[in-house]
Short mmCIF file of C-alpha atoms in Angstrom, two decimals:
data_model
loop_
_atom_site.label_atom_id
_atom_site.label_comp_id
_atom_site.label_asym_id
_atom_site.label_seq_id
_atom_site.Cartn_x
_atom_site.Cartn_y
_atom_site.Cartn_z
CA UNK A 1 15.21 -2.19 29.44
CA UNK A 2 15.68 -5.66 30.53
CA UNK A 3 19.55 -6.78 30.81
CA UNK A 4 20.14 -10.37 30.70
CA UNK A 5 23.45 -10.39 28.91
CA UNK A 6 26.39 -11.41 31.14
CA UNK A 7 28.24 -13.73 28.52
CA UNK A 8 30.99 -11.55 26.88
CA UNK A 9 29.73 -10.84 23.26
CA UNK A 10 31.57 -9.57 20.38
CA UNK A 11 30.13 -8.44 16.99
CA UNK A 12 31.54 -9.46 13.61
CA UNK A 13 30.67 -8.41 9.82
CA UNK A 14 30.86 -11.18 7.33
CA UNK A 15 30.26 -11.04 3.45
CA UNK A 16 29.15 -13.43 1.14
CA UNK A 17 30.51 -12.33 -2.31
CA UNK A 18 29.12 -13.90 -5.13
CA UNK A 19 30.22 -14.06 -8.72
CA UNK A 20 29.35 -16.12 -11.90
CA UNK A 21 32.53 -18.02 -12.88
CA UNK A 22 32.55 -20.68 -15.63
CA UNK A 23 28.97 -20.36 -15.76
CA UNK A 24 28.44 -21.14 -12.19
CA UNK A 25 27.56 -19.08 -9.16
CA UNK A 26 30.65 -18.89 -6.71
CA UNK A 27 31.34 -17.47 -3.39
CA UNK A 28 34.67 -16.05 -2.35
CA UNK A 29 36.06 -17.79 0.68
CA UNK A 30 39.47 -17.97 2.60
CA UNK A 31 41.05 -21.20 4.38
CA UNK A 32 41.51 -20.52 8.12
CA UNK A 33 45.10 -21.17 9.31
CA UNK A 34 44.30 -21.21 12.83
CA UNK A 35 41.89 -22.66 15.17
CA UNK A 36 39.03 -22.73 15.58
CA UNK A 37 37.85 -24.55 12.39
CA UNK A 38 41.66 -24.61 11.33
CA UNK A 39 41.63 -25.61 7.44
CA UNK A 40 37.97 -24.84 6.84
CA UNK A 41 36.85 -22.38 4.65
CA UNK A 42 35.41 -19.01 5.79
CA UNK A 43 33.80 -16.03 4.42
CA UNK A 44 35.71 -12.61 4.55
CA UNK A 45 35.12 -10.46 7.66
CA UNK A 46 36.09 -9.98 11.37
CA UNK A 47 35.24 -8.01 14.58
CA UNK A 48 33.56 -4.49 14.26
CA UNK A 49 36.14 -1.66 14.98
CA UNK A 50 35.15 0.73 17.66
CA UNK A 51 35.23 3.71 15.36
CA UNK A 52 33.25 2.10 12.38
CA UNK A 53 29.77 0.96 11.69
CA UNK A 54 28.94 -2.35 9.99
CA UNK A 55 28.82 -0.84 6.54
CA UNK A 56 32.31 0.80 7.11
CA UNK A 57 33.50 -2.38 8.40
CA UNK A 58 32.45 -4.87 5.67
CA UNK A 59 34.24 -2.32 3.02
CA UNK A 60 37.25 -2.19 5.16
CA UNK A 61 37.60 -6.07 5.72
CA UNK A 62 36.70 -7.02 2.29
CA UNK A 63 39.27 -4.57 1.17
CA UNK A 64 41.98 -7.09 2.75
CA UNK A 65 40.69 -9.85 0.30
CA UNK A 66 39.74 -8.09 -2.88
CA UNK A 67 39.81 -5.01 -5.00
CA UNK A 68 36.52 -3.39 -3.61
CA UNK A 69 36.25 -1.22 -6.75
CA UNK A 70 35.22 -4.49 -8.47
CA UNK A 71 32.09 -5.06 -6.23
CA UNK A 72 29.17 -3.57 -8.06
CA UNK A 73 26.50 -4.18 -5.13
CA UNK A 74 26.62 -4.73 -1.32
CA UNK A 75 23.62 -5.01 0.92
CA UNK A 76 22.94 -5.99 4.45
CA UNK A 77 21.73 -9.65 4.36
CA UNK A 78 20.78 -10.64 7.90
CA UNK A 79 22.07 -10.96 11.57
CA UNK A 80 23.20 -14.39 12.57
CA UNK A 81 23.04 -14.69 16.37
CA UNK A 82 22.49 -18.31 17.61
CA UNK A 83 24.08 -18.14 21.02
CA UNK A 84 26.81 -20.85 20.07
CA UNK A 85 27.42 -20.28 16.53
CA UNK A 86 31.03 -19.98 17.06
CA UNK A 87 33.01 -21.71 19.93
CA UNK A 88 34.22 -19.78 22.94
CA UNK A 89 33.05 -15.93 23.33
CA UNK A 90 29.90 -15.30 21.84
CA UNK A 91 29.86 -13.50 18.39
CA UNK A 92 26.79 -11.73 16.67
CA UNK A 93 27.35 -11.62 12.99
CA UNK A 94 26.04 -8.96 10.69
CA UNK A 95 26.07 -10.79 7.25
CA UNK A 96 26.19 -8.81 3.98
CA UNK A 97 25.54 -9.87 0.28
CA UNK A 98 28.38 -8.62 -2.20
CA UNK A 99 28.13 -9.03 -5.97
CA UNK A 100 30.92 -8.89 -8.48
CA UNK A 101 30.42 -8.51 -12.47
CA UNK A 102 31.46 -11.67 -14.36
CA UNK A 103 33.88 -9.58 -16.44
CA UNK A 104 36.03 -8.79 -13.60
CA UNK A 105 38.63 -11.05 -12.11
CA UNK A 106 39.92 -9.86 -8.74
CA UNK A 107 43.24 -10.45 -7.55
CA UNK A 108 42.78 -12.25 -4.09
CA UNK A 109 45.20 -13.43 -1.57
CA UNK A 110 46.88 -16.95 -1.52
CA UNK A 111 44.66 -18.23 1.15
CA UNK A 112 41.35 -17.08 -0.70
CA UNK A 113 39.46 -18.47 -3.52
CA UNK A 114 36.03 -19.19 -5.06
CA UNK A 115 33.88 -22.25 -4.62
CA UNK A 116 30.34 -22.98 -6.03
CA UNK A 117 27.85 -21.74 -3.84
CA UNK A 118 26.24 -25.10 -3.39
CA UNK A 119 29.58 -27.14 -2.84
CA UNK A 120 31.89 -25.13 -0.32
CA UNK A 121 34.07 -27.66 1.00
CA UNK A 122 34.22 -27.87 4.59
CA UNK A 123 32.69 -24.73 5.42
CA UNK A 124 33.54 -22.94 8.68
CA UNK A 125 31.13 -22.30 11.47
CA UNK A 126 27.60 -21.22 10.44
CA UNK A 127 29.10 -19.76 7.11
CA UNK A 128 27.16 -22.33 4.69
CA UNK A 129 23.99 -20.95 6.23
CA UNK A 130 25.00 -17.33 5.15
CA UNK A 131 25.93 -18.37 1.76
CA UNK A 132 22.60 -20.12 1.36
CA UNK A 133 20.82 -16.99 2.43
CA UNK A 134 22.97 -14.90 0.06
CA UNK A 135 22.24 -17.20 -2.62
CA UNK A 136 18.40 -17.11 -2.02
CA UNK A 137 18.43 -13.26 -1.54
CA UNK A 138 20.01 -12.97 -4.92
CA UNK A 139 17.58 -15.29 -6.61
CA UNK A 140 14.39 -13.42 -4.99
CA UNK A 141 15.81 -10.02 -6.05
CA UNK A 142 16.56 -11.16 -9.69
CA UNK A 143 12.85 -11.94 -9.94
CA UNK A 144 11.48 -8.57 -8.91
CA UNK A 145 14.26 -5.88 -9.44
CA UNK A 146 17.15 -5.11 -11.96
CA UNK A 147 19.82 -6.74 -9.82
CA UNK A 148 21.23 -8.59 -12.67
CA UNK A 149 23.26 -5.40 -13.60
CA UNK A 150 25.54 -6.24 -10.65
CA UNK A 151 26.37 -9.74 -12.12
CA UNK A 152 26.42 -9.13 -15.79
CA UNK A 153 29.21 -7.43 -17.65
CA UNK A 154 28.78 -3.77 -18.98
CA UNK A 155 27.50 -4.85 -22.24
CA UNK A 156 26.09 -8.43 -23.11
CA UNK A 157 23.94 -10.21 -25.89
CA UNK A 158 20.70 -11.81 -24.64
CA UNK A 159 22.38 -15.01 -25.07
CA UNK A 160 25.03 -14.27 -22.56
CA UNK A 161 22.54 -12.60 -20.25
CA UNK A 162 20.43 -15.57 -20.22
CA UNK A 163 23.34 -17.72 -19.05
CA UNK A 164 23.86 -15.49 -16.15
CA UNK A 165 20.56 -15.66 -15.13
CA UNK A 166 20.31 -19.39 -15.41
CA UNK A 167 23.82 -19.76 -13.49
CA UNK A 168 22.28 -17.46 -10.75
CA UNK A 169 18.96 -19.03 -10.42
CA UNK A 170 20.16 -22.70 -10.84
CA UNK A 171 17.50 -23.55 -13.64
CA UNK A 172 17.39 -22.83 -17.45
CA UNK A 173 15.80 -19.36 -18.60
CA UNK A 174 14.42 -18.75 -22.06
CA UNK A 175 16.29 -16.25 -23.75
CA UNK A 176 13.22 -14.92 -25.78
CA UNK A 177 11.25 -14.54 -22.60
CA UNK A 178 14.00 -12.94 -20.73
CA UNK A 179 14.47 -10.34 -23.56
CA UNK A 180 10.70 -9.66 -23.70
CA UNK A 181 9.95 -9.26 -20.04
CA UNK A 182 13.07 -7.27 -19.35
CA UNK A 183 12.94 -5.05 -22.41
CA UNK A 184 9.12 -4.36 -21.57
CA UNK A 185 9.99 -3.25 -18.05
CA UNK A 186 12.56 -0.78 -19.39
CA UNK A 187 15.36 -2.89 -17.32
CA UNK A 188 17.50 -3.51 -20.54
CA UNK A 189 18.24 -0.91 -23.25
CA UNK A 190 20.06 -1.69 -26.68
CA UNK A 191 23.47 -0.08 -27.02
CA UNK A 192 23.21 -0.05 -30.82
CA UNK A 193 26.29 -2.20 -31.07
CA UNK A 194 26.43 -5.75 -32.77
CA UNK A 195 28.78 -8.70 -32.15
CA UNK A 196 30.23 -10.68 -35.01
CA UNK A 197 28.74 -14.32 -34.87
CA UNK A 198 30.87 -17.10 -33.38
CA UNK A 199 32.62 -19.85 -35.48
CA UNK A 200 29.23 -21.76 -35.93
CA UNK A 201 28.15 -18.76 -37.99
CA UNK A 202 24.67 -17.13 -37.86
CA UNK A 203 23.72 -13.60 -37.67
CA UNK A 204 25.39 -10.64 -35.61
CA UNK A 205 24.03 -10.23 -32.16
CA UNK A 206 22.80 -7.06 -30.73
CA UNK A 207 24.54 -5.76 -27.34
CA UNK A 208 22.35 -4.45 -24.45
CA UNK A 209 23.08 -3.11 -21.25
CA UNK A 210 21.08 -2.35 -18.04
CA UNK A 211 19.50 1.12 -17.95
CA UNK A 212 20.49 1.64 -14.53
CA UNK A 213 23.25 0.32 -12.28
CA UNK A 214 21.44 0.99 -8.78
CA UNK A 215 18.99 -1.49 -7.33
CA UNK A 216 15.25 -0.80 -8.23
CA UNK A 217 11.95 -2.66 -8.17
CA UNK A 218 11.08 -3.28 -11.83
CA UNK A 219 7.38 -3.86 -11.24
CA UNK A 220 6.12 -1.94 -8.42
CA UNK A 221 2.40 -1.85 -8.84
CA UNK A 222 1.69 1.23 -10.94
CA UNK A 223 -1.31 1.95 -8.99
CA UNK A 224 0.49 2.33 -5.77
CA UNK A 225 3.09 4.83 -6.98
CA UNK A 226 2.76 8.38 -5.70
CA UNK A 227 1.35 10.74 -8.23
CA UNK A 228 4.14 11.98 -10.69
CA UNK A 229 6.79 9.61 -9.73
CA UNK A 230 8.51 7.18 -12.36
CA UNK A 231 8.35 3.30 -11.61
CA UNK A 232 10.59 1.83 -8.80
CA UNK A 233 11.77 5.17 -7.47
CA UNK A 234 9.41 5.19 -4.31
CA UNK A 235 10.41 1.54 -3.66
CA UNK A 236 14.41 2.04 -4.11
CA UNK A 237 15.47 3.73 -0.98
CA UNK A 238 13.70 1.16 1.14
CA UNK A 239 15.01 -2.08 -0.40
CA UNK A 240 17.13 -4.03 2.25
CA UNK S 1 40.35 -12.20 11.71
CA UNK S 2 41.33 -8.68 12.56
CA UNK S 3 40.53 -7.41 15.89
CA UNK S 4 40.07 -3.69 16.64
CA UNK S 5 37.16 -3.84 19.18
CA UNK S 6 38.24 -2.81 22.73
CA UNK S 7 35.34 -0.83 23.77
CA UNK S 8 32.78 -2.66 25.76
CA UNK S 9 29.86 -3.49 23.33
CA UNK S 10 26.27 -4.77 23.75
CA UNK S 11 23.63 -6.02 21.28
CA UNK S 12 20.14 -4.83 21.57
CA UNK S 13 16.95 -5.79 19.38
CA UNK S 14 14.44 -2.98 18.96
CA UNK S 15 11.11 -3.53 16.98
CA UNK S 16 9.10 -0.69 15.17
CA UNK S 17 5.56 -2.16 15.33
CA UNK S 18 3.25 -0.28 12.83
CA UNK S 19 -0.59 -0.32 12.90
CA UNK S 20 -3.18 1.83 10.89
CA UNK S 21 -5.18 3.55 13.44
CA UNK S 22 -7.79 6.25 12.86
CA UNK S 23 -6.50 6.29 8.98
CA UNK S 24 -3.03 7.00 9.96
CA UNK S 25 0.13 4.69 10.13
CA UNK S 26 1.15 4.69 13.77
CA UNK S 27 4.04 3.13 15.64
CA UNK S 28 4.07 1.79 19.05
CA UNK S 29 6.53 3.48 21.42
CA UNK S 30 7.01 3.84 25.33
CA UNK S 31 8.14 6.86 27.39
CA UNK S 32 11.47 6.49 29.05
CA UNK S 33 11.28 6.93 32.94
CA UNK S 34 15.01 6.93 33.50
CA UNK S 35 18.21 8.51 31.84
CA UNK S 36 19.43 8.42 29.38
CA UNK S 37 16.96 10.15 27.27
CA UNK S 38 14.34 10.06 30.10
CA UNK S 39 10.83 11.51 29.11
CA UNK S 40 11.63 10.65 25.36
CA UNK S 41 9.62 7.95 23.38
CA UNK S 42 11.46 4.76 22.48
CA UNK S 43 10.86 1.56 20.67
CA UNK S 44 10.09 -1.44 22.46
CA UNK S 45 13.23 -3.86 23.03
CA UNK S 46 16.20 -4.35 24.99
CA UNK S 47 19.46 -6.40 25.51
CA UNK S 48 19.82 -9.53 23.86
CA UNK S 49 19.81 -12.53 26.31
CA UNK S 50 22.86 -14.95 26.68
CA UNK S 51 20.38 -17.90 25.78
CA UNK S 52 18.56 -16.28 22.95
CA UNK S 53 18.92 -15.20 19.14
CA UNK S 54 17.61 -11.97 17.96
CA UNK S 55 14.33 -13.53 16.67
CA UNK S 56 13.54 -15.21 20.16
CA UNK S 57 14.67 -11.84 21.87
CA UNK S 58 12.68 -9.43 19.88
CA UNK S 59 9.43 -11.97 20.52
CA UNK S 60 10.28 -11.87 24.48
CA UNK S 61 10.65 -8.22 24.60
CA UNK S 62 7.54 -7.51 22.62
CA UNK S 63 5.49 -9.73 24.81
CA UNK S 64 6.38 -7.07 27.48
CA UNK S 65 4.39 -4.33 25.88
CA UNK S 66 1.67 -6.20 23.72
CA UNK S 67 0.08 -9.37 23.02
CA UNK S 68 2.14 -10.78 20.48
CA UNK S 69 -0.69 -13.00 19.06
CA UNK S 70 -1.86 -9.76 17.40
CA UNK S 71 1.26 -9.36 15.40
CA UNK S 72 0.59 -10.63 11.95
CA UNK S 73 4.18 -10.12 10.60
CA UNK S 74 7.70 -9.79 12.02
CA UNK S 75 10.90 -9.40 10.02
CA UNK S 76 14.57 -8.33 10.51
CA UNK S 77 14.96 -4.62 9.26
CA UNK S 78 18.38 -3.67 9.58
CA UNK S 79 21.35 -3.34 12.04
CA UNK S 80 21.93 0.15 13.28
CA UNK S 81 25.56 0.28 14.44
CA UNK S 82 26.87 3.92 14.57
CA UNK S 83 29.61 4.03 17.10
CA UNK S 84 27.89 6.68 19.28
CA UNK S 85 24.19 6.10 18.55
CA UNK S 86 23.60 5.90 22.37
CA UNK S 87 25.52 7.49 25.29
CA UNK S 88 27.87 5.26 27.51
CA UNK S 89 28.71 1.80 26.57
CA UNK S 90 28.31 1.02 22.91
CA UNK S 91 25.22 -0.68 21.63
CA UNK S 92 24.50 -2.45 18.33
CA UNK S 93 20.84 -2.67 17.38
CA UNK S 94 19.02 -5.24 15.34
CA UNK S 95 15.83 -3.49 14.46
CA UNK S 96 12.70 -5.31 13.34
CA UNK S 97 9.55 -4.46 11.61
CA UNK S 98 6.24 -5.79 13.03
CA UNK S 99 2.68 -5.27 11.73
CA UNK S 100 -0.67 -5.23 13.51
CA UNK S 101 -4.09 -5.89 11.53
CA UNK S 102 -6.31 -2.69 12.04
CA UNK S 103 -9.08 -4.74 13.69
CA UNK S 104 -6.91 -5.47 16.70
CA UNK S 105 -6.63 -3.16 19.50
CA UNK S 106 -3.97 -4.47 21.69
CA UNK S 107 -3.91 -3.90 25.45
CA UNK S 108 -0.56 -1.93 26.27
CA UNK S 109 1.12 -0.67 29.36
CA UNK S 110 0.46 2.65 30.92
CA UNK S 111 3.88 4.12 29.63
CA UNK S 112 3.09 2.88 25.88
CA UNK S 113 1.03 4.36 23.27
CA UNK S 114 0.78 4.93 19.39
CA UNK S 115 2.03 7.77 17.46
CA UNK S 116 1.87 8.50 13.81
CA UNK S 117 5.06 7.37 12.03
CA UNK S 118 5.92 10.71 10.76
CA UNK S 119 5.28 12.73 14.09
CA UNK S 120 6.89 10.80 17.04
CA UNK S 121 7.39 13.34 19.77
CA UNK S 122 10.75 13.70 21.32
CA UNK S 123 12.16 10.29 19.94
CA UNK S 124 14.76 8.70 21.91
CA UNK S 125 18.26 7.88 20.67
CA UNK S 126 18.27 7.20 16.81
CA UNK S 127 14.91 5.51 17.09
CA UNK S 128 13.15 8.02 14.73
CA UNK S 129 15.59 6.63 11.93
CA UNK S 130 14.45 3.23 12.75
CA UNK S 131 10.73 4.12 12.43
CA UNK S 132 11.41 5.76 8.94
CA UNK S 133 13.42 2.53 7.81
CA UNK S 134 10.35 0.51 8.87
CA UNK S 135 7.84 2.78 7.20
CA UNK S 136 9.97 2.88 4.00
CA UNK S 137 10.34 -0.94 4.15
CA UNK S 138 6.70 -1.44 4.43
CA UNK S 139 5.83 1.00 1.58
CA UNK S 140 8.28 -0.85 -0.68
CA UNK S 141 6.94 -4.31 -0.05
CA UNK S 142 3.18 -3.11 -0.58
CA UNK S 143 4.40 -2.41 -3.92
CA UNK S 144 5.49 -5.87 -4.87
CA UNK S 145 4.31 -8.26 -2.32
CA UNK S 146 0.90 -9.32 -0.49
CA UNK S 147 1.82 -7.58 2.67
CA UNK S 148 -1.26 -5.69 2.81
CA UNK S 149 -2.47 -8.80 4.44
CA UNK S 150 -0.83 -7.95 7.82
CA UNK S 151 -2.35 -4.58 7.90
CA UNK S 152 -5.89 -5.25 6.88
CA UNK S 153 -8.51 -6.63 8.71
CA UNK S 154 -9.78 -10.42 7.87
CA UNK S 155 -12.40 -9.43 5.62
CA UNK S 156 -12.94 -6.10 4.12
CA UNK S 157 -14.35 -3.87 1.11
CA UNK S 158 -12.26 -2.79 -1.56
CA UNK S 159 -13.19 0.72 -0.31
CA UNK S 160 -11.66 -0.22 3.22
CA UNK S 161 -8.57 -1.64 1.67
CA UNK S 162 -7.82 1.34 -0.42
CA UNK S 163 -7.93 3.46 2.76
CA UNK S 164 -5.54 1.22 4.53
CA UNK S 165 -3.01 1.37 1.46
CA UNK S 166 -3.39 5.25 1.29
CA UNK S 167 -2.81 5.38 4.94
CA UNK S 168 0.38 3.25 4.86
CA UNK S 169 1.70 4.61 1.49
CA UNK S 170 0.99 8.35 2.49
CA UNK S 171 -0.67 9.21 -0.76
CA UNK S 172 -4.09 8.48 -2.50
CA UNK S 173 -4.81 5.11 -4.12
CA UNK S 174 -7.57 4.45 -6.64
CA UNK S 175 -9.83 1.78 -5.47
CA UNK S 176 -10.82 0.57 -8.88
CA UNK S 177 -6.98 0.11 -9.95
CA UNK S 178 -6.12 -1.50 -6.51
CA UNK S 179 -8.93 -3.97 -7.20
CA UNK S 180 -7.83 -4.67 -10.56
CA UNK S 181 -4.19 -5.17 -9.70
CA UNK S 182 -4.57 -7.14 -6.98
CA UNK S 183 -7.26 -9.52 -7.99
CA UNK S 184 -5.42 -10.18 -11.45
CA UNK S 185 -2.44 -11.21 -9.38
CA UNK S 186 -4.44 -13.47 -7.25
CA UNK S 187 -3.65 -11.46 -4.05
CA UNK S 188 -7.50 -10.85 -3.17
CA UNK S 189 -10.15 -13.40 -3.38
CA UNK S 190 -13.82 -12.66 -2.74
CA UNK S 191 -15.32 -14.25 0.31
CA UNK S 192 -18.86 -14.43 -1.31
CA UNK S 193 -20.13 -12.12 1.34
CA UNK S 194 -21.78 -8.64 1.07
CA UNK S 195 -22.20 -5.91 3.61
CA UNK S 196 -25.24 -3.50 3.77
CA UNK S 197 -24.59 -0.17 2.32
CA UNK S 198 -23.95 2.72 5.02
CA UNK S 199 -26.50 5.33 5.99
CA UNK S 200 -25.68 7.36 2.80
CA UNK S 201 -27.33 4.33 0.87
CA UNK S 202 -26.01 2.73 -2.64
CA UNK S 203 -25.43 -0.91 -3.28
CA UNK S 204 -24.08 -3.79 -0.87
CA UNK S 205 -20.13 -3.98 -1.22
CA UNK S 206 -18.44 -7.41 -1.54
CA UNK S 207 -16.16 -8.59 1.01
CA UNK S 208 -12.68 -9.78 0.08
CA UNK S 209 -9.69 -11.52 2.07
CA UNK S 210 -6.13 -12.00 1.23
CA UNK S 211 -5.63 -15.28 -0.45
CA UNK S 212 -2.45 -15.98 1.58
CA UNK S 213 -1.37 -14.69 5.05
CA UNK S 214 2.18 -15.56 4.49
CA UNK S 215 4.66 -13.02 2.64
CA UNK S 216 5.21 -13.45 -1.09
CA UNK S 217 6.40 -11.51 -4.08
CA UNK S 218 3.20 -10.94 -6.26
CA UNK S 219 4.92 -10.47 -9.52
CA UNK S 220 8.13 -12.35 -9.89
CA UNK S 221 9.15 -12.48 -13.40
CA UNK S 222 7.25 -15.57 -14.81
CA UNK S 223 10.04 -16.56 -17.08
CA UNK S 224 12.50 -16.78 -14.09
CA UNK S 225 10.14 -19.19 -12.25
CA UNK S 226 11.83 -22.81 -12.06
CA UNK S 227 9.70 -25.16 -13.89
CA UNK S 228 6.36 -26.19 -12.55
CA UNK S 229 6.64 -23.89 -9.42
CA UNK S 230 3.78 -21.58 -8.67
CA UNK S 231 4.24 -17.75 -8.76
CA UNK S 232 6.15 -16.44 -5.79
CA UNK S 233 7.18 -19.49 -4.25
CA UNK S 234 10.56 -19.60 -5.14
CA UNK S 235 11.14 -15.99 -3.95
CA UNK S 236 9.23 -16.45 -0.59
CA UNK S 237 11.86 -18.00 1.68
CA UNK S 238 14.44 -15.53 0.83
CA UNK S 239 12.48 -12.31 1.32
CA UNK S 240 14.30 -10.12 4.04
#
């Protein structure tokens, strides 16, 4: 193996935790009190410990900011490794995407709050790039997986779900089409319950839930499926 | 940021480069001459240089083993970070998936050869886990993207393409269904050329090509697409 590394290098993990709040896709960030980048907003995370892998590390470090039981999905996002992405000693970052359902309201420390993903004020280091990558990964996966389960409450009307998809995707979504395509692919199932109409009247609306709460591809080409396996199963384990 | 890292830690990049050879999905590996793990088969790679990010590093290190112009697709696969994945000083690995079309026959060094992905003899360190992750990522993406372009030759008959998909997926695939689904999704287009039948006779077969040679999701839910954007475009940039 070649060996050109001489500069001291540390490894950190960072998490872009996203939630739909007030109809907007938002990201959890904390305000740095110390230099470098004091006063700027940073993603939760920190140095990898000697005795942990990156998955254990991100869980440990997120637990310092938020009740991790409220996080419905975590996945590796990408490595950010530009040589001077932080001042001083080099840091390689493994970034994660985390999602919180909209009916959770996690208790967070005084230095930590939520910002719209497209309007993080004074972001620290390259963290705005990580937020964008997380947003784009979420948008892509909403279009070919059942990942909506990780943003939505346990039960929802189609109208509520449409608002979640529109907020995450950043553009309007048709409720009729959403119900048709997600029901046809067996992503959504009716709970059998109805909710009363709002003050404006109208008919009671049916409540739905996601059929599964682990990630799967919702429309893997059926012809590429191994004989006898259900849709999505064969693609599930390999999703990044 | 918390700081629990005291053990010296290096960062390496590794690449699982896959190609269909002799009807089997194979991976490029080199035989280690020096300890640790002397005599075992390892993936191409090495330490991250001070002046490069992981993407530049993997291109540099692959160039020592193979003509990188023959690599049709490279993407970040995952970080492998178990604390004792290699003996001695800790190494965190960023692993990449690389693909080579089946009509290329790269010149490789004397210590380097191809092995079937499911039968790498005496694999070094945790490299067999990386090979499995690369194989599984490829299989998943073949089922919802146009990634076949990176394995197939420039032009092919449907029968040839079916053999590629079957080799990559590890199970039989129907040529009729493959053509139907890939043509319907505009993944394949006819070149207008025909090839003569083989010695067994039969009719001339039509040659096809992939419509695009960059990765896109082939069936992003149309209802989730931003108004006025073509299929797949909005999901493309964010694919891991």
